[in-house]
Amino acid sequence: RTLQFVECHILPRNPSIMLSLVASVTCRAATRVATPHLIRSVAIRPTLFFSQARTMSVKYTPEHEWVKVDGDVATVGITDYAQDSLGDIVYVELDEADTELGEGDVCGAVESVKAASDIYSPLTGVVVEINADLADEPGTINTDPMGEGWLLKIKMANTAELDALMDDAAYSKFCKSEDDKQ
């Protein structure tokens, strides 16, 4: 008589993927829906989808920018290594949305109490969004460089350019070699 919908979320060992099991349950009394023995007799249609925190590979440039890709949009920021080297960041200047960029083009600058550094576009594309919050809170880059401290988002024109960027292991090795030079 009563159609009930039960939604169960199970987090597998890989926390970046959430498995959602949605079951439609037909019962005579709504109180019976909550009883565990009924769940065994329910037809379950599993569906797999990605949560908002899905795994996105991170790539790095020799200029210490990071890139996280989601579809055809790349979020760009400076690495923890870069912000640590710069010190307290006091000013951020970024290109505006709809600006066309080539790989290696200057797309902004970051100034700290120690130095100023240009930001280079790691990819060819069009700026679709900038982190406007950084105008008032540039120190966010120091406190959360790979999260809330992102700089801009670029709609990529050529995803093959990602192949030239470093993965985590290569970037760690690169940073170690940079430290050894000093």
PDB file of N, CA and C in Angstrom, residues 43-94:
ATOM      1  N   ALA A  43      14.481  -5.373  -3.753  1.00  0.00           N
ATOM      2  CA  ALA A  43      15.282  -5.315  -4.977  1.00  0.00           C
ATOM      3  C   ALA A  43      16.134  -4.060  -4.903  1.00  0.00           C
ATOM      4  N   ILE A  44      17.436  -4.210  -4.996  1.00  0.00           N
ATOM      5  CA  ILE A  44      18.348  -3.073  -4.871  1.00  0.00           C
ATOM      6  C   ILE A  44      18.977  -2.790  -6.229  1.00  0.00           C
ATOM      7  N   ARG A  45      18.894  -1.531  -6.624  1.00  0.00           N
ATOM      8  CA  ARG A  45      19.524  -1.088  -7.866  1.00  0.00           C
ATOM      9  C   ARG A  45      20.754  -0.272  -7.492  1.00  0.00           C
ATOM     10  N   PRO A  46      21.952  -0.848  -7.621  1.00  0.00           N
ATOM     11  CA  PRO A  46      23.137  -0.071  -7.255  1.00  0.00           C
ATOM     12  C   PRO A  46      23.462   0.967  -8.317  1.00  0.00           C
ATOM     13  N   THR A  47      23.854   2.122  -7.878  1.00  0.00           N
ATOM     14  CA  THR A  47      24.320   3.163  -8.794  1.00  0.00           C
ATOM     15  C   THR A  47      25.621   3.695  -8.235  1.00  0.00           C
ATOM     16  N   LEU A  48      26.568   3.952  -9.076  1.00  0.00           N
ATOM     17  CA  LEU A  48      27.874   4.446  -8.664  1.00  0.00           C
ATOM     18  C   LEU A  48      27.993   5.880  -9.116  1.00  0.00           C
ATOM     19  N   PHE A  49      28.323   6.757  -8.180  1.00  0.00           N
ATOM     20  CA  PHE A  49      28.570   8.132  -8.567  1.00  0.00           C
ATOM     21  C   PHE A  49      29.698   8.676  -7.727  1.00  0.00           C
ATOM     22  N   PHE A  50      30.248   9.799  -8.174  1.00  0.00           N
ATOM     23  CA  PHE A  50      31.368  10.403  -7.474  1.00  0.00           C
ATOM     24  C   PHE A  50      30.852  11.468  -6.532  1.00  0.00           C
ATOM     25  N   SER A  51      31.421  11.502  -5.350  1.00  0.00           N
ATOM     26  CA  SER A  51      31.083  12.557  -4.405  1.00  0.00           C
ATOM     27  C   SER A  51      31.812  13.822  -4.838  1.00  0.00           C
ATOM     28  N   GLN A  52      31.475  14.924  -4.182  1.00  0.00           N
ATOM     29  CA  GLN A  52      32.100  16.192  -4.536  1.00  0.00           C
ATOM     30  C   GLN A  52      33.603  16.154  -4.300  1.00  0.00           C
ATOM     31  N   ALA A  53      34.040  15.335  -3.356  1.00  0.00           N
ATOM     32  CA  ALA A  53      35.460  15.244  -3.051  1.00  0.00           C
ATOM     33  C   ALA A  53      36.132  14.119  -3.827  1.00  0.00           C
ATOM     34  N   ARG A  54      35.665  13.907  -5.032  1.00  0.00           N
ATOM     35  CA  ARG A  54      36.215  12.798  -5.802  1.00  0.00           C
ATOM     36  C   ARG A  54      37.694  12.992  -6.078  1.00  0.00           C
ATOM     37  N   THR A  55      38.333  11.897  -6.372  1.00  0.00           N
ATOM     38  CA  THR A  55      39.760  11.942  -6.623  1.00  0.00           C
ATOM     39  C   THR A  55      40.036  12.698  -7.922  1.00  0.00           C
ATOM     40  N   MET A  56      40.820  13.714  -7.808  1.00  0.00           N
ATOM     41  CA  MET A  56      41.276  14.445  -8.979  1.00  0.00           C
ATOM     42  C   MET A  56      42.788  14.405  -8.924  1.00  0.00           C
ATOM     43  N   SER A  57      43.389  13.980 -10.000  1.00  0.00           N
ATOM     44  CA  SER A  57      44.839  13.925  -9.997  1.00  0.00           C
ATOM     45  C   SER A  57      45.399  15.343  -9.958  1.00  0.00           C
ATOM     46  N   VAL A  58      46.504  15.473  -9.273  1.00  0.00           N
ATOM     47  CA  VAL A  58      47.175  16.762  -9.173  1.00  0.00           C
ATOM     48  C   VAL A  58      48.471  16.670  -9.961  1.00  0.00           C
ATOM     49  N   LYS A  59      48.719  17.690 -10.753  1.00  0.00           N
ATOM     50  CA  LYS A  59      49.949  17.796 -11.538  1.00  0.00           C
ATOM     51  C   LYS A  59      50.670  19.065 -11.113  1.00  0.00           C
ATOM     52  N   TYR A  60      51.963  19.113 -11.396  1.00  0.00           N
ATOM     53  CA  TYR A  60      52.789  20.226 -10.940  1.00  0.00           C
ATOM     54  C   TYR A  60      53.701  20.728 -12.054  1.00  0.00           C
ATOM     55  N   THR A  61      54.046  22.014 -11.969  1.00  0.00           N
ATOM     56  CA  THR A  61      54.984  22.616 -12.919  1.00  0.00           C
ATOM     57  C   THR A  61      56.321  22.867 -12.234  1.00  0.00           C
ATOM     58  N   PRO A  62      57.387  23.065 -12.998  1.00  0.00           N
ATOM     59  CA  PRO A  62      58.683  23.420 -12.403  1.00  0.00           C
ATOM     60  C   PRO A  62      58.658  24.804 -11.738  1.00  0.00           C
ATOM     61  N   GLU A  63      57.649  25.607 -12.053  1.00  0.00           N
ATOM     62  CA  GLU A  63      57.512  26.934 -11.443  1.00  0.00           C
ATOM     63  C   GLU A  63      56.694  26.867 -10.151  1.00  0.00           C
ATOM     64  N   HIS A  64      56.384  25.653  -9.706  1.00  0.00           N
ATOM     65  CA  HIS A  64      55.680  25.397  -8.443  1.00  0.00           C
ATOM     66  C   HIS A  64      54.208  25.805  -8.467  1.00  0.00           C
ATOM     67  N   GLU A  65      53.572  25.639  -9.616  1.00  0.00           N
ATOM     68  CA  GLU A  65      52.125  25.733  -9.678  1.00  0.00           C
ATOM     69  C   GLU A  65      51.559  24.314  -9.659  1.00  0.00           C
ATOM     70  N   TRP A  66      50.356  24.170  -9.102  1.00  0.00           N
ATOM     71  CA  TRP A  66      49.668  22.880  -9.131  1.00  0.00           C
ATOM     72  C   TRP A  66      48.430  23.006 -10.009  1.00  0.00           C
ATOM     73  N   VAL A  67      48.004  21.861 -10.536  1.00  0.00           N
ATOM     74  CA  VAL A  67      46.836  21.807 -11.411  1.00  0.00           C
ATOM     75  C   VAL A  67      45.978  20.613 -10.990  1.00  0.00           C
ATOM     76  N   LYS A  68      44.702  20.881 -10.724  1.00  0.00           N
ATOM     77  CA  LYS A  68      43.724  19.816 -10.474  1.00  0.00           C
ATOM     78  C   LYS A  68      42.709  19.880 -11.601  1.00  0.00           C
ATOM     79  N   VAL A  69      42.472  18.739 -12.230  1.00  0.00           N
ATOM     80  CA  VAL A  69      41.586  18.702 -13.393  1.00  0.00           C
ATOM     81  C   VAL A  69      40.243  18.079 -13.027  1.00  0.00           C
ATOM     82  N   ASP A  70      39.187  18.735 -13.452  1.00  0.00           N
ATOM     83  CA  ASP A  70      37.830  18.230 -13.294  1.00  0.00           C
ATOM     84  C   ASP A  70      37.129  18.432 -14.635  1.00  0.00           C
ATOM     85  N   GLY A  71      37.025  17.345 -15.406  1.00  0.00           N
ATOM     86  CA  GLY A  71      36.469  17.464 -16.755  1.00  0.00           C
ATOM     87  C   GLY A  71      37.432  18.226 -17.637  1.00  0.00           C
ATOM     88  N   ASP A  72      36.956  19.328 -18.233  1.00  0.00           N
ATOM     89  CA  ASP A  72      37.831  20.124 -19.095  1.00  0.00           C
ATOM     90  C   ASP A  72      38.274  21.422 -18.410  1.00  0.00           C
ATOM     91  N   VAL A  73      38.057  21.498 -17.095  1.00  0.00           N
ATOM     92  CA  VAL A  73      38.458  22.686 -16.331  1.00  0.00           C
ATOM     93  C   VAL A  73      39.588  22.322 -15.379  1.00  0.00           C
ATOM     94  N   ALA A  74      40.638  23.135 -15.410  1.00  0.00           N
ATOM     95  CA  ALA A  74      41.794  22.940 -14.543  1.00  0.00           C
ATOM     96  C   ALA A  74      41.827  24.058 -13.504  1.00  0.00           C
ATOM     97  N   THR A  75      41.888  23.681 -12.234  1.00  0.00           N
ATOM     98  CA  THR A  75      42.060  24.652 -11.162  1.00  0.00           C
ATOM     99  C   THR A  75      43.562  24.777 -10.913  1.00  0.00           C
ATOM    100  N   VAL A  76      44.026  26.009 -10.806  1.00  0.00           N
ATOM    101  CA  VAL A  76      45.466  26.281 -10.700  1.00  0.00           C
ATOM    102  C   VAL A  76      45.745  27.069  -9.421  1.00  0.00           C
ATOM    103  N   GLY A  77      46.854  26.723  -8.780  1.00  0.00           N
ATOM    104  CA  GLY A  77      47.298  27.467  -7.609  1.00  0.00           C
ATOM    105  C   GLY A  77      48.799  27.308  -7.463  1.00  0.00           C
ATOM    106  N   ILE A  78      49.351  27.872  -6.390  1.00  0.00           N
ATOM    107  CA  ILE A  78      50.772  27.655  -6.125  1.00  0.00           C
ATOM    108  C   ILE A  78      50.893  26.604  -5.030  1.00  0.00           C
ATOM    109  N   THR A  79      51.971  25.888  -5.068  1.00  0.00           N
ATOM    110  CA  THR A  79      52.167  24.761  -4.151  1.00  0.00           C
ATOM    111  C   THR A  79      52.542  25.241  -2.754  1.00  0.00           C
ATOM    112  N   ASP A  80      52.468  24.320  -1.822  1.00  0.00           N
ATOM    113  CA  ASP A  80      52.890  24.593  -0.456  1.00  0.00           C
ATOM    114  C   ASP A  80      54.373  24.965  -0.437  1.00  0.00           C
ATOM    115  N   TYR A  81      55.159  24.303  -1.271  1.00  0.00           N
ATOM    116  CA  TYR A  81      56.587  24.609  -1.378  1.00  0.00           C
ATOM    117  C   TYR A  81      56.784  26.074  -1.772  1.00  0.00           C
ATOM    118  N   ALA A  82      56.005  26.539  -2.764  1.00  0.00           N
ATOM    119  CA  ALA A  82      56.134  27.914  -3.248  1.00  0.00           C
ATOM    120  C   ALA A  82      55.719  28.917  -2.182  1.00  0.00           C
ATOM    121  N   GLN A  83      54.578  28.676  -1.531  1.00  0.00           N
ATOM    122  CA  GLN A  83      54.119  29.638  -0.531  1.00  0.00           C
ATOM    123  C   GLN A  83      55.063  29.683   0.654  1.00  0.00           C
ATOM    124  N   ASP A  84      55.649  28.542   0.988  1.00  0.00           N
ATOM    125  CA  ASP A  84      56.603  28.496   2.088  1.00  0.00           C
ATOM    126  C   ASP A  84      57.872  29.287   1.728  1.00  0.00           C
ATOM    127  N   SER A  85      58.304  29.171   0.499  1.00  0.00           N
ATOM    128  CA  SER A  85      59.488  29.907   0.030  1.00  0.00           C
ATOM    129  C   SER A  85      59.235  31.412  -0.009  1.00  0.00           C
ATOM    130  N   LEU A  86      58.005  31.790  -0.389  1.00  0.00           N
ATOM    131  CA  LEU A  86      57.670  33.209  -0.491  1.00  0.00           C
ATOM    132  C   LEU A  86      57.474  33.869   0.870  1.00  0.00           C
ATOM    133  N   GLY A  87      56.976  33.157   1.822  1.00  0.00           N
ATOM    134  CA  GLY A  87      56.639  33.761   3.115  1.00  0.00           C
ATOM    135  C   GLY A  87      55.223  34.303   3.085  1.00  0.00           C
ATOM    136  N   ASP A  88      54.924  35.215   3.988  1.00  0.00           N
ATOM    137  CA  ASP A  88      53.565  35.749   4.113  1.00  0.00           C
ATOM    138  C   ASP A  88      53.145  36.500   2.847  1.00  0.00           C
ATOM    139  N   ILE A  89      52.115  36.005   2.209  1.00  0.00           N
ATOM    140  CA  ILE A  89      51.632  36.624   0.966  1.00  0.00           C
ATOM    141  C   ILE A  89      50.705  37.783   1.329  1.00  0.00           C
ATOM    142  N   VAL A  90      50.992  38.939   0.716  1.00  0.00           N
ATOM    143  CA  VAL A  90      50.254  40.156   1.053  1.00  0.00           C
ATOM    144  C   VAL A  90      49.436  40.714  -0.108  1.00  0.00           C
ATOM    145  N   TYR A  91      49.675  40.223  -1.324  1.00  0.00           N
ATOM    146  CA  TYR A  91      48.963  40.763  -2.486  1.00  0.00           C
ATOM    147  C   TYR A  91      48.922  39.721  -3.596  1.00  0.00           C
ATOM    148  N   VAL A  92      47.769  39.629  -4.260  1.00  0.00           N
ATOM    149  CA  VAL A  92      47.600  38.719  -5.391  1.00  0.00           C
ATOM    150  C   VAL A  92      46.958  39.496  -6.533  1.00  0.00           C
ATOM    151  N   GLU A  93      47.533  39.366  -7.720  1.00  0.00           N
ATOM    152  CA  GLU A  93      46.959  39.969  -8.930  1.00  0.00           C
ATOM    153  C   GLU A  93      46.759  38.847  -9.944  1.00  0.00           C
ATOM    154  N   LEU A  94      45.544  38.751 -10.492  1.00  0.00           N
ATOM    155  CA  LEU A  94      45.226  37.677 -11.433  1.00  0.00           C
ATOM    156  C   LEU A  94      44.587  38.236 -12.696  1.00  0.00           C
TER     157      LEU A  94
END
